[in-house]
Backbone as ProteinMPNN parsed JSONL, in Angstrom:
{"seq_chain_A": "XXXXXXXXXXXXXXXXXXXXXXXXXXXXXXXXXXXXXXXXXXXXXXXXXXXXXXXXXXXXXXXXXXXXXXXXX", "coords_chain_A": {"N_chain_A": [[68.168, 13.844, 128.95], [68.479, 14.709, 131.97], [71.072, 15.578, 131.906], [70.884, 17.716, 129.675], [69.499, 19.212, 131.469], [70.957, 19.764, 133.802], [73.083, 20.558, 132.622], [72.16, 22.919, 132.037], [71.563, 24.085, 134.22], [74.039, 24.686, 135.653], [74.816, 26.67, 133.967], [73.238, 28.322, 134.715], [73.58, 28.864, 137.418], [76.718, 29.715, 137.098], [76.186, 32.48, 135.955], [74.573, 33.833, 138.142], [76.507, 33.313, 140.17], [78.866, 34.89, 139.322], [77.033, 38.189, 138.469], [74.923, 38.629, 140.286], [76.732, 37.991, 142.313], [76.527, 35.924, 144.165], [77.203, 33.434, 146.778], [75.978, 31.064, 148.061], [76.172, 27.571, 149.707], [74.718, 25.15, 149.352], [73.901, 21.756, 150.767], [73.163, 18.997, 148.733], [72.194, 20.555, 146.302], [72.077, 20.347, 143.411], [70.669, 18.848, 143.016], [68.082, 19.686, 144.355], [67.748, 21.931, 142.594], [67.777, 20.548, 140.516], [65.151, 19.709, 140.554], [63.471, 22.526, 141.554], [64.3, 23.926, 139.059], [62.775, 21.929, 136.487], [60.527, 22.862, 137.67], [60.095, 25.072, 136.951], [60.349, 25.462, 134.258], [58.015, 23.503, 133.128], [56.207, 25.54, 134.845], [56.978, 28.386, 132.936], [58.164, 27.494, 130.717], [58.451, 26.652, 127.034], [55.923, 25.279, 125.008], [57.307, 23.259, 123.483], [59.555, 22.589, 125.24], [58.236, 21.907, 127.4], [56.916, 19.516, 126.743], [59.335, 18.091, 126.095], [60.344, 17.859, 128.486], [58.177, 16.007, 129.822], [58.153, 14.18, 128.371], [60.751, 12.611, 129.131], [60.24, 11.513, 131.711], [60.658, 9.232, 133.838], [58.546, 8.285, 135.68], [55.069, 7.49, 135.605], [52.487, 9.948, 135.742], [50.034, 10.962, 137.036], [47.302, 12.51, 137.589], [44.583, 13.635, 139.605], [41.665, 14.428, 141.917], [42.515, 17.556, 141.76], [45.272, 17.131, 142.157], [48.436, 16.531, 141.031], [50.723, 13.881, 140.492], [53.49, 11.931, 140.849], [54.16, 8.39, 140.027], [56.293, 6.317, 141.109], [57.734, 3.858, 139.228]], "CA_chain_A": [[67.443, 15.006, 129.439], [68.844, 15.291, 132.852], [72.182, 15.935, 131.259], [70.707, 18.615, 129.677], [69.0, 20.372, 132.97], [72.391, 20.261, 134.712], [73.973, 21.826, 132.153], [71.582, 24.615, 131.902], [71.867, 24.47, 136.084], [75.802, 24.873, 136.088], [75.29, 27.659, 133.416], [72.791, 29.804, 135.126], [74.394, 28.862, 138.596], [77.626, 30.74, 137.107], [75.719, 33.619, 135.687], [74.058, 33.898, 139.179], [77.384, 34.013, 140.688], [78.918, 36.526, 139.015], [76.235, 38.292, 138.491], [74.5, 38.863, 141.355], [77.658, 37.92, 143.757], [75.897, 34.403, 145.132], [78.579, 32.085, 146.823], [75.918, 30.241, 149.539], [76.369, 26.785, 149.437], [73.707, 24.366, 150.134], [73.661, 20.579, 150.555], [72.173, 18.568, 147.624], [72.195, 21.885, 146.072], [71.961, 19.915, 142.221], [68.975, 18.12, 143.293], [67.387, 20.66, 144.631], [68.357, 23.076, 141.102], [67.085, 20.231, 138.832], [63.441, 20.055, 140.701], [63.2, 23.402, 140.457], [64.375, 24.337, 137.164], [61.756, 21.37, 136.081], [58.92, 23.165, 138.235], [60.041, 26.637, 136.374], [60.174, 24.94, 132.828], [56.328, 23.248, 133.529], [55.285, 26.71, 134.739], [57.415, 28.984, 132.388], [58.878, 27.161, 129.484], [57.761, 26.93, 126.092], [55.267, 24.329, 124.7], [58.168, 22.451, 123.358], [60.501, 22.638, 126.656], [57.171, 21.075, 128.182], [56.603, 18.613, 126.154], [60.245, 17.286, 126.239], [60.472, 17.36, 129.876], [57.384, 15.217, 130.281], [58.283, 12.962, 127.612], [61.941, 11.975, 129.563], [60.283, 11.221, 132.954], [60.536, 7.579, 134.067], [57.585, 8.11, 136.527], [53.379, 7.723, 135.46], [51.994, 11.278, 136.021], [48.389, 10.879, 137.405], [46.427, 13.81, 138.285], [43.521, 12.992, 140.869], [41.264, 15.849, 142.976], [43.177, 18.792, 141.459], [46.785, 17.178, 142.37], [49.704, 15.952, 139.973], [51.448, 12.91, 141.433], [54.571, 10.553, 140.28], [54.149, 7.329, 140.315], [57.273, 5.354, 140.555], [57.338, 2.06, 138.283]], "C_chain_A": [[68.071, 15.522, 130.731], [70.585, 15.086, 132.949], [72.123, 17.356, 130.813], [70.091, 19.736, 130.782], [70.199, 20.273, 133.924], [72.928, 20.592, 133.814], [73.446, 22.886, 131.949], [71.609, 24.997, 133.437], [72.744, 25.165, 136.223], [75.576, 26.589, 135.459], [74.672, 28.99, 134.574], [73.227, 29.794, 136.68], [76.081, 29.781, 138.433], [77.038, 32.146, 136.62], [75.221, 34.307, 137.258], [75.534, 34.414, 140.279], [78.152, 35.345, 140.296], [78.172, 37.817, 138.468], [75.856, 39.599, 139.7], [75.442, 38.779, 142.943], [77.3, 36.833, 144.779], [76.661, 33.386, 145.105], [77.974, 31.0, 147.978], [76.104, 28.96, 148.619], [75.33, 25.631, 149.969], [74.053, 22.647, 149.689], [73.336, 20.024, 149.164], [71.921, 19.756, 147.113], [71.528, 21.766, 144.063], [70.602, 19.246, 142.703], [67.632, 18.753, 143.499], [67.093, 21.976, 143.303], [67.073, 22.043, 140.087], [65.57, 19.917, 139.058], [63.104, 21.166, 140.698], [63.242, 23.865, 139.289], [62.918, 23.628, 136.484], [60.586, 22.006, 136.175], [59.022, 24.683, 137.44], [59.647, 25.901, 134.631], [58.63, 24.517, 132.854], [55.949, 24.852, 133.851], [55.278, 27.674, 133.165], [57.387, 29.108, 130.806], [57.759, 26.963, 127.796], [56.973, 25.695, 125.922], [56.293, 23.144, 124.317], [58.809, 21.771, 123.898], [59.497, 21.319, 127.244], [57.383, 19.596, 127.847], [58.026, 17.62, 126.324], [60.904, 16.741, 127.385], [59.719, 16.259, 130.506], [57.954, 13.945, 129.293], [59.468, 11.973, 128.216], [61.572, 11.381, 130.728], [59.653, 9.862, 132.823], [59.254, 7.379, 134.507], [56.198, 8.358, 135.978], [53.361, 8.722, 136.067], [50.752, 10.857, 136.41], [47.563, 12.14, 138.178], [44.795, 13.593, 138.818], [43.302, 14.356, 141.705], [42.758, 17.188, 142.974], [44.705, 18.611, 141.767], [47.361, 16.422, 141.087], [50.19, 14.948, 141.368], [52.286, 12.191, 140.61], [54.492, 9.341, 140.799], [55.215, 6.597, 140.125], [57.146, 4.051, 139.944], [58.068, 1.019, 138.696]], "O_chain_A": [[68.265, 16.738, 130.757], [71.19, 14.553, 133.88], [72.916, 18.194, 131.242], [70.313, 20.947, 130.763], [70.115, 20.952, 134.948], [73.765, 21.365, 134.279], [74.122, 23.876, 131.67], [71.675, 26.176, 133.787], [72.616, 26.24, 136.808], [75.958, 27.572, 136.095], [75.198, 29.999, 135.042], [73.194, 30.912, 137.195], [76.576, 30.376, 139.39], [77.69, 33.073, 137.1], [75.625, 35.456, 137.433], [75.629, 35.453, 140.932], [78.074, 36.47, 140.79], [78.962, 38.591, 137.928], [76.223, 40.755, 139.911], [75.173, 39.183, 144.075], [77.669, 36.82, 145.953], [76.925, 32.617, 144.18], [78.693, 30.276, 148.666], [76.182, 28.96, 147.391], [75.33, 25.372, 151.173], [74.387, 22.316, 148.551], [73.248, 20.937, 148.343], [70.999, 20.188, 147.804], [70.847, 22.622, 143.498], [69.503, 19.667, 142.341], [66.521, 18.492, 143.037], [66.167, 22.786, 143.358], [66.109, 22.366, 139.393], [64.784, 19.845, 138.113], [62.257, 21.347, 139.823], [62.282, 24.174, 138.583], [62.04, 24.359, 136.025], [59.704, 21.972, 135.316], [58.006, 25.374, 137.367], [58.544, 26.027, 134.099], [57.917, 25.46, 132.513], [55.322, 25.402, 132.945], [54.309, 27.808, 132.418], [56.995, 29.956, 130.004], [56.549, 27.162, 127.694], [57.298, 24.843, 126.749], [56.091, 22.057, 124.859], [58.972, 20.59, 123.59], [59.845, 20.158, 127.46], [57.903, 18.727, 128.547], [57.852, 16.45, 126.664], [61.64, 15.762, 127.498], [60.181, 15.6, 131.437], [58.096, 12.809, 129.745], [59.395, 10.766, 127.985], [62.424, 10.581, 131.115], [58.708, 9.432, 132.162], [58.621, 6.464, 133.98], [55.994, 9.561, 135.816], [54.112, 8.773, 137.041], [50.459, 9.976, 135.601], [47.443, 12.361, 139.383], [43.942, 13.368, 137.96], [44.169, 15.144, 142.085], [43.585, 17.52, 143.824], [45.448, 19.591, 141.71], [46.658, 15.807, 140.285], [50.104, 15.104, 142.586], [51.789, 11.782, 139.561], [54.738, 9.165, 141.992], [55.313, 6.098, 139.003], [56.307, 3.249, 140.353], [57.901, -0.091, 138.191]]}, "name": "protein", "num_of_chains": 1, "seq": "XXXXXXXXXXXXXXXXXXXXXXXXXXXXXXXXXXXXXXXXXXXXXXXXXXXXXXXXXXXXXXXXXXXXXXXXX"}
């Protein structure tokens, strides 16, 4: 899975550059790409997308007083 969200990163990170003309460069810049992308896919993505994103994550999900939380194992 997070094979596949960096390669959909890289792609829309070159569309973005040429594109739109975006050359900043930030730190941890992939790390930062594949928690968002995740938090766009959960908002965005299709029922399917969802479903296969939650199904790859190592971490217990627990949702408690209206928050989401990861629980590392």
């Amino acid at each position: 899975m997070r094979q596949k969200l960096e390669d959909e990163i890289t792609r829309f990170n070159i569309f973005q550059r040429s594109v739109l003309g975006s050359t900043d460069k930030v730190k941890n810049r992939e790390d930062m790409d594949i928690r968002n992308y995740a938090k766009y896919i959960l908002k965005e993505g299709t029922t399917i997308e969802k479903r296969e994103l939650l199904a790859n994550l190592r971490s217990r999900i627990v949702y408690k007083d209206k928050t989401l939380t990861l629980l590392v194992n």
